[in-house]
Amino acid sequence: MAENEVLIETSARHVHVTQETLEALFGKGAQLTKKKDLSQPGQYACKETVTVCGPKGVIEKVRILGPVRSQTQVEILAADCFKLGVKAPIRLSGDLDGTPGVTLVGPKGSVQTEKGVMIAQRHIHMHPKDAEKFGVHDGQWVDLQVDGLRGGVLKNTVIRVTGESALECHVDTEEANALSLGSASSVRIV
């Protein structure tokens, strides 16, 4: 990889839950079961899945990502809005004000969320040393150049800098498919 490139990871639809939501869906005392580690330190895909129910339809077997969070959040794709019948805004993780809610169904119960459904804003996770190397800062918006037959420019990509981050760009499945991005793909900040 060239010095100015960042690896891409495709993020599929998923759910983050609070401990309270987890117990409502999977029973009192429920704990998340790690299926596999994700690229960001401390993050993992869980064996647990839920059904996401909207006013028009449902999506089954949506994976929960761990660890538990302070807010329940449902990250979907733009096409999922039609299937579920919700108008999910594009947001950064944790920015849930003004987002719609849905019903989550697990094997032991269901939870109606008041908010938390969103389409994830594409972003790049960086450690402060990476941010210094690239000459960017937390919260900055940048454009990304994608090479290849279906390449293009991804505008409005947010830089997220924390001391726990591994350098990686996250796009959703629809964005990755549109640009023919695979697991070894990279982008350049322009």
PDB file of C-alpha atoms in Angstrom:
ATOM      1  CA  MET A   1       0.000   0.000   0.000  1.00  0.00           C
ATOM      2  CA  ALA A   2       1.214   3.504  -0.839  1.00  0.00           C
ATOM      3  CA  GLU A   3       1.976   5.895   1.991  1.00  0.00           C
ATOM      4  CA  ASN A   4      -1.175   7.984   1.444  1.00  0.00           C
ATOM      5  CA  GLU A   5      -3.594   5.022   1.188  1.00  0.00           C
ATOM      6  CA  VAL A   6      -6.064   3.668   3.730  1.00  0.00           C
ATOM      7  CA  LEU A   7      -7.551   0.164   3.758  1.00  0.00           C
ATOM      8  CA  ILE A   8     -11.318  -0.137   3.279  1.00  0.00           C
ATOM      9  CA  GLU A   9     -13.641  -2.255   5.390  1.00  0.00           C
ATOM     10  CA  THR A  10     -17.228  -2.835   4.326  1.00  0.00           C
ATOM     11  CA  SER A  11     -19.780  -2.487   7.085  1.00  0.00           C
ATOM     12  CA  ALA A  12     -23.015  -4.463   6.696  1.00  0.00           C
ATOM     13  CA  ARG A  13     -26.234  -3.639   8.542  1.00  0.00           C
ATOM     14  CA  HIS A  14     -25.902  -4.308  12.270  1.00  0.00           C
ATOM     15  CA  VAL A  15     -27.184  -3.454  15.728  1.00  0.00           C
ATOM     16  CA  HIS A  16     -25.491  -2.100  18.863  1.00  0.00           C
ATOM     17  CA  VAL A  17     -27.415  -2.731  22.097  1.00  0.00           C
ATOM     18  CA  THR A  18     -27.423  -1.598  25.699  1.00  0.00           C
ATOM     19  CA  GLN A  19     -27.309  -4.205  28.444  1.00  0.00           C
ATOM     20  CA  GLU A  20     -30.977  -3.455  29.187  1.00  0.00           C
ATOM     21  CA  THR A  21     -31.964  -4.062  25.551  1.00  0.00           C
ATOM     22  CA  LEU A  22     -29.833  -7.223  25.411  1.00  0.00           C
ATOM     23  CA  GLU A  23     -31.599  -8.663  28.456  1.00  0.00           C
ATOM     24  CA  ALA A  24     -35.037  -7.742  27.105  1.00  0.00           C
ATOM     25  CA  LEU A  25     -34.238  -9.583  23.859  1.00  0.00           C
ATOM     26  CA  PHE A  26     -32.237 -12.563  25.186  1.00  0.00           C
ATOM     27  CA  GLY A  27     -33.258 -12.927  28.844  1.00  0.00           C
ATOM     28  CA  LYS A  28     -32.149 -11.694  32.262  1.00  0.00           C
ATOM     29  CA  GLY A  29     -28.386 -11.819  32.715  1.00  0.00           C
ATOM     30  CA  ALA A  30     -27.730 -12.302  28.973  1.00  0.00           C
ATOM     31  CA  GLN A  31     -24.180 -11.644  27.758  1.00  0.00           C
ATOM     32  CA  LEU A  32     -22.929 -11.136  24.219  1.00  0.00           C
ATOM     33  CA  THR A  33     -21.079 -14.102  22.706  1.00  0.00           C
ATOM     34  CA  LYS A  34     -18.063 -13.179  20.575  1.00  0.00           C
ATOM     35  CA  LYS A  35     -18.127 -14.755  17.116  1.00  0.00           C
ATOM     36  CA  LYS A  36     -15.091 -12.934  15.705  1.00  0.00           C
ATOM     37  CA  ASP A  37     -12.994  -9.864  16.336  1.00  0.00           C
ATOM     38  CA  LEU A  38     -13.437  -6.850  14.077  1.00  0.00           C
ATOM     39  CA  SER A  39     -10.637  -4.633  12.824  1.00  0.00           C
ATOM     40  CA  GLN A  40     -11.188  -1.908  15.421  1.00  0.00           C
ATOM     41  CA  PRO A  41      -9.619  -2.873  18.772  1.00  0.00           C
ATOM     42  CA  GLY A  42     -12.166  -4.188  21.279  1.00  0.00           C
ATOM     43  CA  GLN A  43     -14.980  -4.469  18.713  1.00  0.00           C
ATOM     44  CA  TYR A  44     -16.443  -7.832  17.712  1.00  0.00           C
ATOM     45  CA  ALA A  45     -19.253  -9.512  15.821  1.00  0.00           C
ATOM     46  CA  CYS A  46     -21.536 -11.514  18.094  1.00  0.00           C
ATOM     47  CA  LYS A  47     -23.285 -14.832  17.602  1.00  0.00           C
ATOM     48  CA  GLU A  48     -26.531 -13.104  18.602  1.00  0.00           C
ATOM     49  CA  THR A  49     -28.834 -11.774  15.889  1.00  0.00           C
ATOM     50  CA  VAL A  50     -32.185  -9.992  16.011  1.00  0.00           C
ATOM     51  CA  THR A  51     -35.107  -9.268  13.718  1.00  0.00           C
ATOM     52  CA  VAL A  52     -35.553  -5.578  12.891  1.00  0.00           C
ATOM     53  CA  CYS A  53     -39.228  -4.669  12.366  1.00  0.00           C
ATOM     54  CA  GLY A  54     -40.456  -1.468  10.755  1.00  0.00           C
ATOM     55  CA  PRO A  55     -43.952  -0.284   9.801  1.00  0.00           C
ATOM     56  CA  LYS A  56     -43.744  -1.950   6.348  1.00  0.00           C
ATOM     57  CA  GLY A  57     -41.483  -4.978   6.754  1.00  0.00           C
ATOM     58  CA  VAL A  58     -38.807  -6.889   8.626  1.00  0.00           C
ATOM     59  CA  ILE A  59     -35.163  -7.852   8.214  1.00  0.00           C
ATOM     60  CA  GLU A  60     -34.180 -11.072   9.947  1.00  0.00           C
ATOM     61  CA  LYS A  61     -30.837 -12.212  11.358  1.00  0.00           C
ATOM     62  CA  VAL A  62     -29.268  -8.787  11.802  1.00  0.00           C
ATOM     63  CA  ARG A  63     -25.978  -9.255  13.658  1.00  0.00           C
ATOM     64  CA  ILE A  64     -25.293  -7.574  16.997  1.00  0.00           C
ATOM     65  CA  LEU A  65     -21.839  -6.021  17.391  1.00  0.00           C
ATOM     66  CA  GLY A  66     -20.182  -5.885  20.789  1.00  0.00           C
ATOM     67  CA  PRO A  67     -19.431  -4.782  23.344  1.00  0.00           C
ATOM     68  CA  VAL A  68     -22.684  -3.400  24.775  1.00  0.00           C
ATOM     69  CA  ARG A  69     -23.127   0.346  24.330  1.00  0.00           C
ATOM     70  CA  SER A  70     -24.694   3.232  26.227  1.00  0.00           C
ATOM     71  CA  GLN A  71     -27.386   3.579  23.513  1.00  0.00           C
ATOM     72  CA  THR A  72     -29.132   1.073  21.266  1.00  0.00           C
ATOM     73  CA  GLN A  73     -28.398   1.870  17.621  1.00  0.00           C
ATOM     74  CA  VAL A  74     -29.500   0.186  14.377  1.00  0.00           C
ATOM     75  CA  GLU A  75     -27.279   0.796  11.330  1.00  0.00           C
ATOM     76  CA  ILE A  76     -29.033  -0.076   8.072  1.00  0.00           C
ATOM     77  CA  LEU A  77     -28.520   0.450   4.345  1.00  0.00           C
ATOM     78  CA  ALA A  78     -30.416   3.021   2.273  1.00  0.00           C
ATOM     79  CA  ALA A  79     -32.351   0.225   0.509  1.00  0.00           C
ATOM     80  CA  ASP A  80     -33.415  -1.141   3.911  1.00  0.00           C
ATOM     81  CA  CYS A  81     -35.401   2.072   4.501  1.00  0.00           C
ATOM     82  CA  PHE A  82     -37.870   1.012   1.789  1.00  0.00           C
ATOM     83  CA  LYS A  83     -38.208  -2.523   3.128  1.00  0.00           C
ATOM     84  CA  LEU A  84     -38.699  -1.378   6.735  1.00  0.00           C
ATOM     85  CA  GLY A  85     -40.736   1.728   5.930  1.00  0.00           C
ATOM     86  CA  VAL A  86     -38.513   4.165   7.850  1.00  0.00           C
ATOM     87  CA  LYS A  87     -36.682   7.356   6.877  1.00  0.00           C
ATOM     88  CA  ALA A  88     -33.238   6.850   8.375  1.00  0.00           C
ATOM     89  CA  PRO A  89     -30.845   9.801   8.134  1.00  0.00           C
ATOM     90  CA  ILE A  90     -27.139   9.468   7.388  1.00  0.00           C
ATOM     91  CA  ARG A  91     -25.292   9.901  10.670  1.00  0.00           C
ATOM     92  CA  LEU A  92     -22.095   9.184  12.534  1.00  0.00           C
ATOM     93  CA  SER A  93     -22.336   6.500  15.180  1.00  0.00           C
ATOM     94  CA  GLY A  94     -23.827   7.877  18.401  1.00  0.00           C
ATOM     95  CA  ASP A  95     -25.575  10.873  16.778  1.00  0.00           C
ATOM     96  CA  LEU A  96     -29.104   9.586  17.303  1.00  0.00           C
ATOM     97  CA  ASP A  97     -31.219  12.712  17.917  1.00  0.00           C
ATOM     98  CA  GLY A  98     -33.993  12.965  15.328  1.00  0.00           C
ATOM     99  CA  THR A  99     -33.606   9.369  14.128  1.00  0.00           C
ATOM    100  CA  PRO A 100     -36.575   6.992  13.907  1.00  0.00           C
ATOM    101  CA  GLY A 101     -37.136   3.919  16.053  1.00  0.00           C
ATOM    102  CA  VAL A 102     -37.987   0.330  15.184  1.00  0.00           C
ATOM    103  CA  THR A 103     -38.925  -2.856  16.987  1.00  0.00           C
ATOM    104  CA  LEU A 104     -36.135  -5.321  17.726  1.00  0.00           C
ATOM    105  CA  VAL A 105     -37.171  -8.935  18.284  1.00  0.00           C
ATOM    106  CA  GLY A 106     -35.030 -11.570  19.984  1.00  0.00           C
ATOM    107  CA  PRO A 107     -35.728 -15.103  21.227  1.00  0.00           C
ATOM    108  CA  LYS A 108     -36.968 -13.931  24.664  1.00  0.00           C
ATOM    109  CA  GLY A 109     -38.761 -10.674  23.885  1.00  0.00           C
ATOM    110  CA  SER A 110     -38.930  -7.453  21.919  1.00  0.00           C
ATOM    111  CA  VAL A 111     -37.984  -3.814  22.377  1.00  0.00           C
ATOM    112  CA  GLN A 112     -39.526  -0.782  20.692  1.00  0.00           C
ATOM    113  CA  THR A 113     -36.760   1.802  20.317  1.00  0.00           C
ATOM    114  CA  GLU A 114     -37.700   5.472  20.358  1.00  0.00           C
ATOM    115  CA  LYS A 115     -34.754   6.412  18.144  1.00  0.00           C
ATOM    116  CA  GLY A 116     -31.487   5.018  16.827  1.00  0.00           C
ATOM    117  CA  VAL A 117     -32.068   3.902  13.230  1.00  0.00           C
ATOM    118  CA  MET A 118     -29.482   5.399  10.895  1.00  0.00           C
ATOM    119  CA  ILE A 119     -27.455   4.933   7.726  1.00  0.00           C
ATOM    120  CA  ALA A 120     -23.790   5.138   8.706  1.00  0.00           C
ATOM    121  CA  GLN A 121     -21.827   8.122   7.418  1.00  0.00           C
ATOM    122  CA  ARG A 122     -18.640   6.873   5.775  1.00  0.00           C
ATOM    123  CA  HIS A 123     -15.624   7.600   7.923  1.00  0.00           C
ATOM    124  CA  ILE A 124     -11.957   6.850   8.561  1.00  0.00           C
ATOM    125  CA  HIS A 125     -10.797   5.643  11.963  1.00  0.00           C
ATOM    126  CA  MET A 126      -7.351   6.968  12.871  1.00  0.00           C
ATOM    127  CA  HIS A 127      -4.944   6.951  15.774  1.00  0.00           C
ATOM    128  CA  PRO A 128      -3.560  10.444  16.560  1.00  0.00           C
ATOM    129  CA  LYS A 129      -0.225   9.417  14.973  1.00  0.00           C
ATOM    130  CA  ASP A 130      -2.063   8.549  11.727  1.00  0.00           C
ATOM    131  CA  ALA A 131      -3.899  11.877  11.784  1.00  0.00           C
ATOM    132  CA  GLU A 132      -0.584  13.680  12.137  1.00  0.00           C
ATOM    133  CA  LYS A 133       0.904  11.668   9.252  1.00  0.00           C
ATOM    134  CA  PHE A 134      -2.053  12.480   6.961  1.00  0.00           C
ATOM    135  CA  GLY A 135      -2.303  16.098   8.133  1.00  0.00           C
ATOM    136  CA  VAL A 136      -5.945  15.801   9.239  1.00  0.00           C
ATOM    137  CA  HIS A 137      -7.862  16.173  12.505  1.00  0.00           C
ATOM    138  CA  ASP A 138     -10.852  14.649  14.254  1.00  0.00           C
ATOM    139  CA  GLY A 139     -14.142  15.751  12.716  1.00  0.00           C
ATOM    140  CA  GLN A 140     -12.568  16.931   9.460  1.00  0.00           C
ATOM    141  CA  TRP A 141     -14.387  16.047   6.223  1.00  0.00           C
ATOM    142  CA  VAL A 142     -12.231  14.778   3.350  1.00  0.00           C
ATOM    143  CA  ASP A 143     -12.692  13.278  -0.118  1.00  0.00           C
ATOM    144  CA  LEU A 144     -11.401   9.836  -1.088  1.00  0.00           C
ATOM    145  CA  GLN A 145     -10.108   8.697  -4.481  1.00  0.00           C
ATOM    146  CA  VAL A 146     -11.053   5.139  -5.417  1.00  0.00           C
ATOM    147  CA  ASP A 147      -9.103   3.636  -8.320  1.00  0.00           C
ATOM    148  CA  GLY A 148     -10.237   0.800 -10.568  1.00  0.00           C
ATOM    149  CA  LEU A 149     -12.737   0.163 -13.345  1.00  0.00           C
ATOM    150  CA  ARG A 150     -15.667   1.408 -11.245  1.00  0.00           C
ATOM    151  CA  GLY A 151     -13.601   3.931  -9.286  1.00  0.00           C
ATOM    152  CA  GLY A 152     -14.603   7.429  -8.349  1.00  0.00           C
ATOM    153  CA  VAL A 153     -14.447  10.026  -5.612  1.00  0.00           C
ATOM    154  CA  LEU A 154     -16.194   9.522  -2.281  1.00  0.00           C
ATOM    155  CA  LYS A 155     -16.924  13.003  -0.971  1.00  0.00           C
ATOM    156  CA  ASN A 156     -17.802  13.897   2.612  1.00  0.00           C
ATOM    157  CA  THR A 157     -15.835  11.263   4.518  1.00  0.00           C
ATOM    158  CA  VAL A 158     -15.400  12.073   8.213  1.00  0.00           C
ATOM    159  CA  ILE A 159     -12.120  11.618  10.082  1.00  0.00           C
ATOM    160  CA  ARG A 160     -12.572   9.990  13.526  1.00  0.00           C
ATOM    161  CA  VAL A 161      -9.460  10.170  15.695  1.00  0.00           C
ATOM    162  CA  THR A 162      -9.109   8.281  18.993  1.00  0.00           C
ATOM    163  CA  GLY A 163      -6.230   6.715  20.859  1.00  0.00           C
ATOM    164  CA  GLU A 164      -7.851   3.277  20.437  1.00  0.00           C
ATOM    165  CA  SER A 165      -8.416   3.438  16.666  1.00  0.00           C
ATOM    166  CA  ALA A 166      -6.787   1.321  13.991  1.00  0.00           C
ATOM    167  CA  LEU A 167      -6.310   3.044  10.621  1.00  0.00           C
ATOM    168  CA  GLU A 168      -9.221   2.024   8.399  1.00  0.00           C
ATOM    169  CA  CYS A 169     -11.980   3.505   6.248  1.00  0.00           C
ATOM    170  CA  HIS A 170     -15.535   2.232   6.781  1.00  0.00           C
ATOM    171  CA  VAL A 171     -18.089   2.314   3.965  1.00  0.00           C
ATOM    172  CA  ASP A 172     -21.386   0.467   3.838  1.00  0.00           C
ATOM    173  CA  THR A 173     -22.219  -2.475   1.586  1.00  0.00           C
ATOM    174  CA  GLU A 174     -24.003  -0.322  -0.999  1.00  0.00           C
ATOM    175  CA  GLU A 175     -21.031   2.025  -1.367  1.00  0.00           C
ATOM    176  CA  ALA A 176     -18.580  -0.887  -1.610  1.00  0.00           C
ATOM    177  CA  ASN A 177     -20.681  -2.650  -4.252  1.00  0.00           C
ATOM    178  CA  ALA A 178     -21.086   0.524  -6.330  1.00  0.00           C
ATOM    179  CA  LEU A 179     -17.297   0.928  -6.547  1.00  0.00           C
ATOM    180  CA  SER A 180     -16.386  -2.793  -6.727  1.00  0.00           C
ATOM    181  CA  LEU A 181     -14.434  -2.583  -3.471  1.00  0.00           C
ATOM    182  CA  GLY A 182     -13.176  -5.828  -1.979  1.00  0.00           C
ATOM    183  CA  SER A 183     -11.456  -6.870   1.234  1.00  0.00           C
ATOM    184  CA  ALA A 184      -7.997  -5.762   0.010  1.00  0.00           C
ATOM    185  CA  SER A 185      -9.151  -2.449  -1.458  1.00  0.00           C
ATOM    186  CA  SER A 186      -7.732   0.884  -0.417  1.00  0.00           C
ATOM    187  CA  VAL A 187      -8.500   4.555  -0.999  1.00  0.00           C
ATOM    188  CA  ARG A 188      -6.425   7.736  -1.080  1.00  0.00           C
ATOM    189  CA  ILE A 189      -7.293  10.896   0.820  1.00  0.00           C
ATOM    190  CA  VAL A 190      -7.396  13.816  -1.627  1.00  0.00           C
TER     191      VAL A 190
END
